[in-house]
Coordinates of C-alpha atoms in Angstrom, one line a residue:
Chain A
M1 CA -9.5 46.3 -30.2
N2 CA -9.3 43.3 -28.0
H3 CA -12.6 41.5 -28.2
F4 CA -11.8 38.9 -25.6
P5 CA -13.0 39.8 -22.1
V6 CA -10.1 37.8 -20.5
G7 CA -7.7 40.2 -22.3
W8 CA -9.2 43.4 -21.1
G9 CA -6.9 45.5 -19.0
R10 CA -3.9 43.3 -19.8
P11 CA -0.8 44.6 -21.6
R12 CA -0.9 43.8 -25.3
D13 CA 2.0 41.9 -26.8
D14 CA 2.1 44.1 -29.9
V15 CA 2.5 47.2 -27.7
Y16 CA 4.6 46.0 -24.8
G17 CA 6.2 42.8 -26.1
A18 CA 5.6 39.3 -25.0
Y19 CA 5.3 38.4 -21.4
N20 CA 8.6 36.9 -20.3
P21 CA 7.7 33.6 -18.6
S22 CA 11.3 32.4 -18.2
Y23 CA 11.2 32.5 -14.4
L24 CA 8.2 30.3 -14.3
P25 CA 8.4 26.5 -14.0
Q26 CA 8.0 24.5 -17.2
S27 CA 4.5 23.5 -16.4
H28 CA 3.5 27.2 -16.7
G29 CA 5.3 27.8 -19.9
G30 CA 8.6 28.8 -18.3
T31 CA 12.1 27.6 -18.7
Q32 CA 13.1 26.9 -15.2
A33 CA 14.9 23.6 -15.1
N34 CA 13.6 22.5 -11.7
P35 CA 10.4 20.5 -11.5
I36 CA 7.6 22.1 -9.3
T37 CA 8.3 21.4 -5.7
H38 CA 4.9 20.8 -4.2
T39 CA 5.8 20.6 -0.6
Q40 CA 2.8 19.8 1.4
S41 CA 2.4 21.3 4.8
P42 CA -0.6 22.3 6.8
I43 CA -1.7 26.0 6.5
V44 CA -4.5 26.8 8.9
T45 CA -4.2 24.5 11.8
G46 CA -5.9 23.4 14.9
T47 CA -3.9 22.4 18.0
S48 CA -4.4 19.5 20.5
V49 CA -7.4 17.3 21.0
L50 CA -7.9 15.5 24.3
A51 CA -10.1 12.6 25.3
I52 CA -10.5 10.3 28.3
K53 CA -12.6 7.1 28.7
Y54 CA -14.7 6.7 31.9
K55 CA -17.0 4.0 33.1
D56 CA -19.9 4.5 30.7
G57 CA -18.6 6.8 28.0
V58 CA -15.9 9.1 26.7
V59 CA -15.2 12.8 27.2
I60 CA -13.5 14.7 24.4
A61 CA -12.4 18.3 24.0
A62 CA -10.6 20.7 21.7
D63 CA -10.4 24.5 21.6
N64 CA -12.1 26.6 19.0
L65 CA -9.0 28.2 17.5
A66 CA -7.7 27.8 13.9
S67 CA -4.2 29.3 13.7
Y68 CA -2.5 30.6 10.6
G69 CA 1.1 29.9 11.6
S70 CA 1.5 31.9 14.8
L71 CA -1.5 34.1 14.0
A72 CA -4.7 33.2 15.9
R73 CA -6.7 33.5 12.6
F74 CA -10.1 32.0 13.2
T75 CA -11.4 32.0 16.8
D76 CA -14.7 30.2 16.3
V77 CA -13.9 27.0 14.5
K78 CA -15.6 23.9 15.9
R79 CA -13.1 21.1 15.8
L80 CA -15.4 18.4 17.4
K81 CA -17.7 16.8 14.8
Q82 CA -20.6 14.7 15.8
F83 CA -21.0 11.7 13.5
N84 CA -24.1 10.1 14.9
R85 CA -25.4 9.5 18.4
K86 CA -22.6 7.1 19.1
A87 CA -19.5 8.8 17.8
V88 CA -17.7 12.1 17.8
V89 CA -14.4 12.9 15.9
G90 CA -12.0 15.5 17.2
F91 CA -9.6 17.0 14.6
G92 CA -6.2 18.5 15.0
G93 CA -4.0 19.7 12.2
D94 CA -5.1 21.2 8.9
V95 CA -8.5 22.8 9.0
S96 CA -9.4 22.5 5.3
D97 CA -8.6 18.8 5.5
M98 CA -10.8 18.6 8.5
Q99 CA -13.6 20.2 6.5
Y100 CA -13.0 17.7 3.7
L101 CA -13.2 14.8 6.1
D102 CA -16.3 16.3 7.7
R103 CA -18.1 16.4 4.3
L104 CA -16.9 12.8 3.7
L105 CA -18.3 11.6 7.0
N106 CA -21.6 13.4 6.5
S107 CA -22.0 11.7 3.1
L108 CA -21.1 8.4 4.7
D109 CA -23.7 9.0 7.4
V110 CA -26.3 9.7 4.8
E111 CA -25.4 6.6 2.9
E112 CA -25.5 4.5 6.0
N113 CA -28.9 5.7 7.0
Y114 CA -30.4 5.8 3.5
G115 CA -32.9 3.2 2.3
G116 CA -35.8 1.2 3.7
D117 CA -34.4 0.2 7.0
A118 CA -33.1 3.5 8.3
P119 CA -32.3 2.8 12.0
A120 CA -34.8 3.9 14.5
E121 CA -33.7 5.7 17.7
S122 CA -32.5 2.3 19.1
G123 CA -31.6 0.7 15.8
P124 CA -28.1 -0.2 14.6
H125 CA -25.8 2.7 14.2
M126 CA -22.3 2.7 12.8
S127 CA -20.3 2.5 16.0
A128 CA -17.3 4.7 16.9
K129 CA -15.1 1.6 16.2
N130 CA -16.6 1.2 12.7
L131 CA -16.0 4.9 12.1
H132 CA -12.4 4.7 13.3
A133 CA -11.7 1.8 11.0
Y134 CA -13.2 3.8 8.0
L135 CA -11.3 7.0 8.9
S136 CA -7.9 5.2 9.4
K137 CA -8.2 3.5 6.1
V138 CA -9.0 6.8 4.4
M139 CA -5.9 8.3 6.1
Y140 CA -3.7 5.3 5.2
K141 CA -4.8 5.3 1.6
R142 CA -4.1 9.0 1.2
R143 CA -0.6 8.7 2.8
S144 CA 0.1 5.7 0.4
D145 CA -0.8 8.0 -2.5
F146 CA 1.6 10.6 -1.1
N147 CA -1.3 13.0 -0.8
P148 CA -1.9 13.0 2.9
L149 CA -4.8 14.5 4.9
W150 CA -2.7 16.5 7.4
N151 CA -4.7 15.7 10.5
A152 CA -4.3 13.9 13.8
M153 CA -7.7 12.9 15.2
L154 CA -9.4 11.2 18.0
V155 CA -12.5 9.1 17.5
A156 CA -14.5 8.9 20.7
G157 CA -17.8 7.1 21.4
L158 CA -19.2 3.7 21.9
D159 CA -18.3 0.4 20.1
E160 CA -20.8 -2.1 18.7
S161 CA -21.6 -3.5 22.2
D162 CA -22.0 0.1 23.6
K163 CA -18.7 0.0 25.5
P164 CA -16.6 3.2 25.7
F165 CA -14.3 3.4 22.6
L166 CA -11.4 5.8 22.0
A167 CA -8.8 5.6 19.3
Y168 CA -6.3 7.8 17.4
A169 CA -5.7 8.1 13.7
D170 CA -3.3 10.4 11.8
L171 CA -1.8 11.5 8.5
L172 CA 0.4 8.4 8.3
G173 CA -2.4 6.0 8.9
T174 CA -1.0 5.2 12.4
T175 CA -3.7 4.1 14.8
Y176 CA -3.8 3.2 18.5
S177 CA -6.1 3.1 21.4
S178 CA -5.7 3.9 25.1
P179 CA -7.8 4.9 28.1
S180 CA -6.7 8.5 27.6
L181 CA -5.4 10.0 24.4
A182 CA -4.1 13.4 23.3
T183 CA -2.8 14.8 20.0
G184 CA -0.1 17.4 19.4
F185 CA 1.1 19.4 22.4
G186 CA -1.5 17.6 24.5
A187 CA 0.5 14.4 24.1
H188 CA 3.3 16.1 26.1
L189 CA 1.3 18.3 28.5
A190 CA -2.1 16.7 29.1
Q191 CA -1.4 13.0 28.6
P192 CA 0.7 12.7 31.8
I193 CA -2.1 14.4 33.8
M194 CA -4.8 12.2 32.3
R195 CA -2.7 9.0 32.9
R196 CA -2.6 9.9 36.6
A197 CA -6.5 9.6 36.5
V198 CA -6.6 6.5 34.2
P199 CA -3.3 4.6 34.3
N200 CA -5.1 1.5 32.8
E201 CA -8.4 0.2 31.4
A202 CA -9.5 -1.0 34.8
A203 CA -9.1 2.5 36.2
S204 CA -11.1 4.0 33.4
R205 CA -14.0 1.6 34.2
E206 CA -14.0 3.1 37.7
L207 CA -13.9 6.7 36.7
S208 CA -17.1 8.8 37.0
K209 CA -18.3 11.2 34.4
E210 CA -17.8 14.2 36.7
Q211 CA -14.2 13.1 37.4
A212 CA -13.5 12.7 33.6
V213 CA -15.0 16.1 32.7
E214 CA -13.0 17.7 35.6
C215 CA -9.8 16.1 34.4
I216 CA -10.3 17.2 30.8
K217 CA -11.1 20.8 31.9
E218 CA -8.0 20.9 34.0
C219 CA -5.9 19.6 31.1
M220 CA -7.4 22.3 28.7
K221 CA -6.4 24.9 31.2
V222 CA -2.8 23.6 31.4
L223 CA -2.7 23.6 27.6
F224 CA -3.9 27.2 27.5
Y225 CA -1.2 28.2 29.9
R226 CA 1.6 26.6 27.9
D227 CA 0.5 26.1 24.3
A228 CA 0.9 29.3 22.4
R229 CA -1.4 28.1 19.7
S230 CA -4.4 27.7 22.0
M231 CA -7.3 29.8 23.3
P232 CA -9.6 29.7 26.3
V233 CA -12.8 28.9 24.5
Y234 CA -13.3 25.3 23.7
S235 CA -15.7 22.5 22.7
I236 CA -16.4 19.5 24.9
A237 CA -18.5 16.5 24.2
V238 CA -19.6 13.6 26.4
I239 CA -20.7 10.5 24.6
D240 CA -22.5 7.8 26.6
G241 CA -25.5 5.5 26.3
K242 CA -27.8 8.5 26.3
G243 CA -26.2 10.0 23.2
V244 CA -23.9 12.9 22.5
D245 CA -23.8 16.0 24.7
L246 CA -21.8 18.5 22.7
K247 CA -21.1 22.0 24.0
E248 CA -19.2 24.2 21.6
D249 CA -18.8 27.5 23.5
E250 CA -17.2 26.6 26.9
K251 CA -14.9 29.0 28.6
L252 CA -11.9 28.1 30.8
E253 CA -12.8 28.6 34.4
N254 CA -10.6 29.4 37.5
Q255 CA -7.6 30.4 35.6
S256 CA -4.7 31.4 37.9
W257 CA -1.8 33.3 36.5
A258 CA -0.1 33.6 39.9
F259 CA 2.6 31.2 38.7
A260 CA 3.6 33.7 36.0
E261 CA 5.2 36.0 38.6
Q262 CA 7.5 33.2 39.6
I263 CA 8.9 32.6 36.2
R264 CA 12.4 33.8 35.8
G265 CA 15.0 33.5 33.1
Y266 CA 13.2 34.8 30.1
G267 CA 10.8 37.7 29.3
T268 CA 11.3 41.3 30.2
Q269 CA 12.2 41.2 33.9
T270 CA 15.8 42.2 34.7
V271 CA 16.2 40.5 38.1
Chain B
M1 CA 12.9 28.8 -25.1
A2 CA 10.8 27.9 -28.1
A3 CA 7.7 29.3 -26.5
M4 CA 9.5 32.6 -25.9
M5 CA 10.7 32.9 -29.5
Q6 CA 7.3 32.1 -30.8
S7 CA 5.5 34.7 -28.8
A8 CA 8.1 37.3 -29.4
M9 CA 7.7 37.0 -33.2
P10 CA 6.1 40.2 -34.5
T11 CA 2.8 39.6 -36.2
S12 CA -0.1 41.7 -37.5
E13 CA -2.5 39.8 -35.3
P14 CA -3.1 41.1 -31.8
G15 CA -1.2 39.0 -29.4
Y16 CA -1.7 38.4 -25.7
S17 CA 0.6 38.0 -22.8
F18 CA -1.2 34.8 -21.7
S19 CA -2.2 31.6 -23.4
Q20 CA -5.9 31.4 -24.1
A21 CA -6.3 27.7 -23.4
P22 CA -6.3 27.0 -19.6
Q23 CA -3.0 25.3 -18.8
S24 CA -3.4 22.1 -16.8
V25 CA -0.9 21.5 -14.1
A26 CA -2.1 18.0 -13.5
G27 CA -0.3 15.1 -15.0
G28 CA 3.2 16.5 -14.6
P29 CA 5.8 15.2 -12.1
R30 CA 5.2 16.4 -8.6
Q31 CA 7.6 16.4 -5.7
H32 CA 6.4 16.1 -2.2
G33 CA 8.1 17.0 1.1
F34 CA 6.2 14.3 2.9
Y35 CA 7.9 11.3 4.5
P36 CA 5.3 8.5 4.6
Y37 CA 7.0 6.4 7.4
T38 CA 7.5 6.5 11.1
D39 CA 8.9 4.1 13.7
N40 CA 6.6 2.8 16.4
G41 CA 9.3 1.0 18.3
G42 CA 8.9 -2.2 20.2
T43 CA 10.4 -5.7 19.7
T44 CA 9.3 -9.1 18.7
L45 CA 10.7 -12.5 19.2
G46 CA 10.0 -16.1 18.0
I47 CA 11.5 -19.4 19.1
T48 CA 10.5 -22.9 18.0
G49 CA 10.6 -26.3 19.6
S50 CA 9.9 -29.8 18.4
D51 CA 6.1 -29.5 18.7
F52 CA 5.4 -25.8 19.3
A53 CA 6.3 -22.3 18.2
V54 CA 6.4 -19.3 20.5
L55 CA 5.9 -15.7 19.2
A56 CA 6.2 -12.8 21.5
G57 CA 6.1 -9.0 21.4
D58 CA 5.9 -6.1 23.8
T59 CA 2.7 -4.1 23.6
R60 CA 4.2 -0.5 23.8
S61 CA 3.6 1.9 20.9
T62 CA 5.9 4.9 20.7
S63 CA 6.5 8.1 18.6
G64 CA 9.9 9.4 19.5
Y65 CA 10.0 9.9 23.3
N66 CA 6.2 9.7 23.6
I67 CA 4.3 6.6 24.5
N68 CA 1.2 6.4 22.3
S69 CA -0.3 3.4 24.0
R70 CA 0.6 0.8 26.6
Y71 CA -1.4 -1.8 24.9
A72 CA -1.0 -2.0 21.1
P73 CA -0.4 -5.6 20.1
K74 CA 2.1 -6.5 17.4
L75 CA 1.0 -10.2 17.3
F76 CA -1.8 -11.2 15.0
K77 CA -3.6 -14.5 14.4
I78 CA -3.8 -15.2 10.7
G79 CA -6.7 -17.3 9.2
G80 CA -9.3 -19.1 11.2
T81 CA -12.9 -17.7 11.1
G82 CA -14.3 -14.3 11.6
S83 CA -12.6 -11.1 12.8
A84 CA -11.5 -12.9 16.0
N85 CA -9.7 -15.5 13.9
E86 CA -11.1 -18.5 15.8
G87 CA -9.3 -21.8 15.1
A88 CA -6.3 -20.0 13.5
R89 CA -3.0 -21.9 13.5
I90 CA -0.7 -19.2 12.2
V91 CA 0.6 -16.1 13.9
L92 CA 2.2 -13.1 12.3
S93 CA 4.3 -10.6 14.3
V94 CA 5.2 -7.2 12.8
V95 CA 7.4 -4.5 14.2
G96 CA 8.4 -1.2 12.6
F97 CA 5.8 1.1 11.1
A98 CA 2.6 0.0 12.8
A99 CA 0.3 1.3 10.0
D100 CA 2.1 -0.8 7.4
G101 CA 2.1 -3.7 9.9
N102 CA -1.7 -3.5 10.2
A103 CA -2.2 -3.3 6.4
L104 CA 0.1 -6.2 5.9
K105 CA -1.7 -8.3 8.5
E106 CA -5.1 -7.6 6.9
R107 CA -3.8 -8.6 3.5
L108 CA -2.3 -11.8 4.7
D109 CA -5.3 -12.6 6.8
T110 CA -7.6 -12.1 3.8
V111 CA -5.4 -14.3 1.6
V112 CA -5.3 -17.2 4.1
K113 CA -9.1 -17.0 4.6
M114 CA -9.7 -16.9 0.8
Y115 CA -7.4 -19.9 0.4
K116 CA -9.7 -22.0 2.7
F117 CA -12.8 -21.0 0.7
Q118 CA -11.1 -21.8 -2.6
H119 CA -9.3 -25.0 -1.7
N120 CA -11.4 -26.3 1.2
K121 CA -8.3 -26.9 3.4
E122 CA -6.2 -24.9 5.7
M123 CA -3.2 -23.1 4.2
S124 CA 0.1 -24.6 5.4
V125 CA 2.6 -22.4 7.1
H126 CA 5.0 -23.1 4.3
A127 CA 2.6 -21.8 1.7
C128 CA 1.6 -18.8 3.9
A129 CA 5.3 -18.0 4.4
Q130 CA 5.9 -17.8 0.7
R131 CA 2.8 -15.8 0.0
L132 CA 3.9 -13.3 2.7
S133 CA 7.2 -12.9 0.9
H134 CA 5.3 -12.2 -2.3
I135 CA 3.1 -9.6 -0.7
L136 CA 6.2 -7.8 0.7
Y137 CA 8.1 -8.0 -2.6
N138 CA 5.1 -6.7 -4.5
K139 CA 5.7 -3.5 -2.8
R140 CA 9.5 -3.6 -3.4
F141 CA 9.6 0.1 -4.5
F142 CA 7.4 1.4 -1.7
P143 CA 7.9 -1.2 1.0
Y144 CA 5.9 -2.1 4.0
Y145 CA 8.4 -0.8 6.6
V146 CA 8.2 -3.8 8.9
H147 CA 10.2 -6.8 10.1
A148 CA 7.8 -9.7 10.0
I149 CA 8.0 -13.0 11.7
L150 CA 5.6 -15.8 10.9
G151 CA 5.0 -18.7 13.2
G152 CA 3.1 -22.0 13.1
L153 CA 3.5 -25.7 12.9
D154 CA 4.7 -27.4 9.7
E155 CA 3.2 -30.5 8.0
N156 CA 5.0 -32.8 10.5
G157 CA 3.8 -30.8 13.5
V158 CA 7.2 -29.3 14.1
G159 CA 7.4 -25.7 15.1
A160 CA 8.0 -23.5 12.1
L161 CA 9.3 -19.9 12.1
Y162 CA 9.9 -17.7 9.1
S163 CA 11.5 -14.2 9.4
Y164 CA 11.4 -11.5 6.7
D165 CA 13.1 -8.3 5.8
P166 CA 10.9 -5.4 4.7
V167 CA 11.1 -6.3 1.0
G168 CA 10.3 -10.0 1.4
S169 CA 13.6 -11.8 1.6
Y170 CA 12.8 -14.7 4.0
E171 CA 14.3 -17.7 5.7
R172 CA 13.1 -20.5 8.1
E173 CA 14.8 -20.3 11.4
T174 CA 14.6 -21.8 14.9
C175 CA 14.8 -18.4 16.5
R176 CA 14.7 -14.7 15.6
S177 CA 14.3 -11.4 17.2
A178 CA 13.3 -8.2 15.4
G179 CA 12.8 -4.5 16.2
A180 CA 14.2 -2.0 18.6
A181 CA 15.8 -4.4 21.0
S182 CA 16.8 -7.1 18.5
S183 CA 20.4 -6.1 18.9
L184 CA 20.1 -6.7 22.7
I185 CA 18.2 -10.0 22.4
T186 CA 19.9 -11.7 19.4
P187 CA 23.3 -12.4 21.2
F188 CA 21.4 -13.8 24.2
L189 CA 19.5 -16.1 21.9
D190 CA 22.6 -17.1 20.0
N191 CA 24.1 -18.2 23.3
Q192 CA 21.0 -19.8 24.9
V193 CA 19.2 -21.3 21.9
N194 CA 22.0 -22.0 19.4
L195 CA 24.5 -22.6 22.2
K196 CA 27.1 -20.3 20.6
N197 CA 30.4 -20.0 22.6
Q198 CA 29.4 -22.9 24.8
Y199 CA 31.7 -25.9 25.0
D200 CA 31.5 -29.3 26.5
P201 CA 33.2 -28.8 29.9
T202 CA 34.6 -32.4 29.9
S203 CA 36.5 -31.7 26.6
G204 CA 40.0 -30.3 26.8
S205 CA 41.2 -26.7 26.5
G206 CA 42.3 -24.6 23.5
L207 CA 41.8 -26.3 20.2
E208 CA 40.6 -29.5 22.0
K209 CA 37.4 -27.7 23.0
V210 CA 34.2 -29.3 21.6
T211 CA 31.2 -27.0 20.9
K212 CA 27.9 -28.0 22.3
A213 CA 25.3 -29.0 19.7
P214 CA 22.0 -27.2 20.0
Q215 CA 19.0 -29.3 21.0
P216 CA 15.3 -28.6 20.7
L217 CA 14.2 -26.8 23.8
S218 CA 11.3 -27.6 26.1
R219 CA 8.3 -25.3 26.1
Q220 CA 8.9 -24.1 29.6
T221 CA 12.6 -23.3 28.8
V222 CA 11.5 -21.3 25.8
E223 CA 8.9 -19.3 27.7
E224 CA 11.5 -18.5 30.3
L225 CA 14.0 -17.4 27.7
V226 CA 11.3 -15.1 26.2
T227 CA 10.3 -13.5 29.5
D228 CA 14.0 -13.0 30.4
S229 CA 14.7 -11.5 27.0
F230 CA 11.9 -9.0 27.4
T231 CA 12.5 -8.0 31.0
S232 CA 16.1 -7.4 30.1
A233 CA 15.3 -5.5 26.9
A234 CA 12.8 -3.3 28.9
E235 CA 15.6 -2.3 31.2
R236 CA 17.8 -1.0 28.5
Q237 CA 15.6 0.0 25.5
I238 CA 13.3 2.9 26.1
E239 CA 11.0 1.8 23.3
V240 CA 10.3 -1.6 24.9
G241 CA 8.1 -2.1 27.9
D242 CA 4.5 -1.9 29.3
G243 CA 3.4 -5.5 28.5
L244 CA 4.6 -8.8 27.0
Q245 CA 2.2 -10.7 24.8
M246 CA 3.0 -14.3 23.9
F247 CA 1.3 -16.7 21.5
I248 CA 2.2 -20.4 21.9
I249 CA 1.2 -22.4 18.9
T250 CA 0.7 -26.1 19.5
K251 CA -1.4 -28.8 17.8
D252 CA -4.2 -27.8 20.1
G253 CA -4.3 -24.3 18.8
I254 CA -3.0 -20.9 19.9
E255 CA -2.6 -20.1 23.6
E256 CA -2.2 -16.5 24.6
K257 CA -0.2 -15.3 27.6
Y258 CA 0.2 -11.8 28.8
M259 CA 2.5 -10.4 31.5
E260 CA 3.3 -6.9 32.6
L261 CA 6.6 -5.2 31.8
K262 CA 8.2 -2.1 33.2
K263 CA 6.1 1.0 32.4
D264 CA 8.8 3.7 32.8

């Protein structure tokens, strides 16, 4: 009689012989000569994040899809995370790493606001610039430990003097800033469209909120047409002096698939 | 093998096909399929004169064929006060992997600022140059993947320029170009700054030819060489372009100049 609950239902050695672990790696009692190959790669992933600076804030958007390879696995994943009333982070890449970072940022926010002088409505907040510095150092530390957080993200919001701020950080710790930014497929498909609207910083200081939102929506549509890992429901946030306006259930409007008829050269058509 | 023999040994005790103590995977060797570097393109250039040093770099940041940003400076003031490095007299330029470049800049900047607090005097470029070499060599087996150039004025007020390889080997030079277009700019510099392959026209021909001796260049000449280098590099190197940032270090401080480059 096996008295150990962990042994119940398992084959007994005295009846069936010992389990042969030879195929297992050495760390699991096996005899395989090779060390464990622990190749890291993202599993459940989010696609592009887009953002554009305009005269008094930033508009940022990402769709609500989390893919498992080519499978559209989770269709209601919010990839824009509000940090405080000055900053929003948009995540691309691995979703579990995003969730880890979200927890990390929430605890950071609690820490920052804990204590006697918790900021009032107008008090000092950690700016988007501060947040980006923090995040990029986390990312660089993790890549230096060979244990990267598999994300590319955009930090959008206001800097310490309430000017629009937008910057990028990724799994290698690479950072840069620009009037418009896009991660993943967006860097190929959306960035050229956004750069038409804001070729430089001066142009972004002239851009209105409506123009910025319109440009982002147009880009999300282009991405849905061409990026196979995307979906037509997305989140969009506008960060300005009044705070964060985050909408997490927007649908693509005015889609036109008329162009699809013109496509020749692949697919099922024979002429 | 031993584990197999042991567990296969017949005993009167009941045996189990699993070990009862949880096996820890942690601590063993782990192999990763993660490459921790990337190349962000761009080029840097430094030239010295008798009482100044010029450091320059384009402001484009790239990933493959993508342009990340049209303005991502590769030139950093080192030392001085505050995050704006006011009153700094040393400039560091880094080209290669930008994240390592930023980390390196922050470490050197901290060292130079701490030096002033501890010794109550500014760090000399000579000392800063050697310290930078040590910082790079300290990461000999996981290097900062950057080509650094450090510029300033030495104890005699003469322009000083130090160039580094990624693991800290360094040398003081009068001019140096690093990065994506260094192979295009270096021969131009050899000819125009060090006067290589230039001969005194009044000397004879063949073996009679007398090579010209390099002379310290004027500040205006140097600035023209820098702009010509970068406009030419931007024509031929896709990773170079967008903007040219120049820091001119003189006894009066650091002067910054910016001009546009081709954006295609």
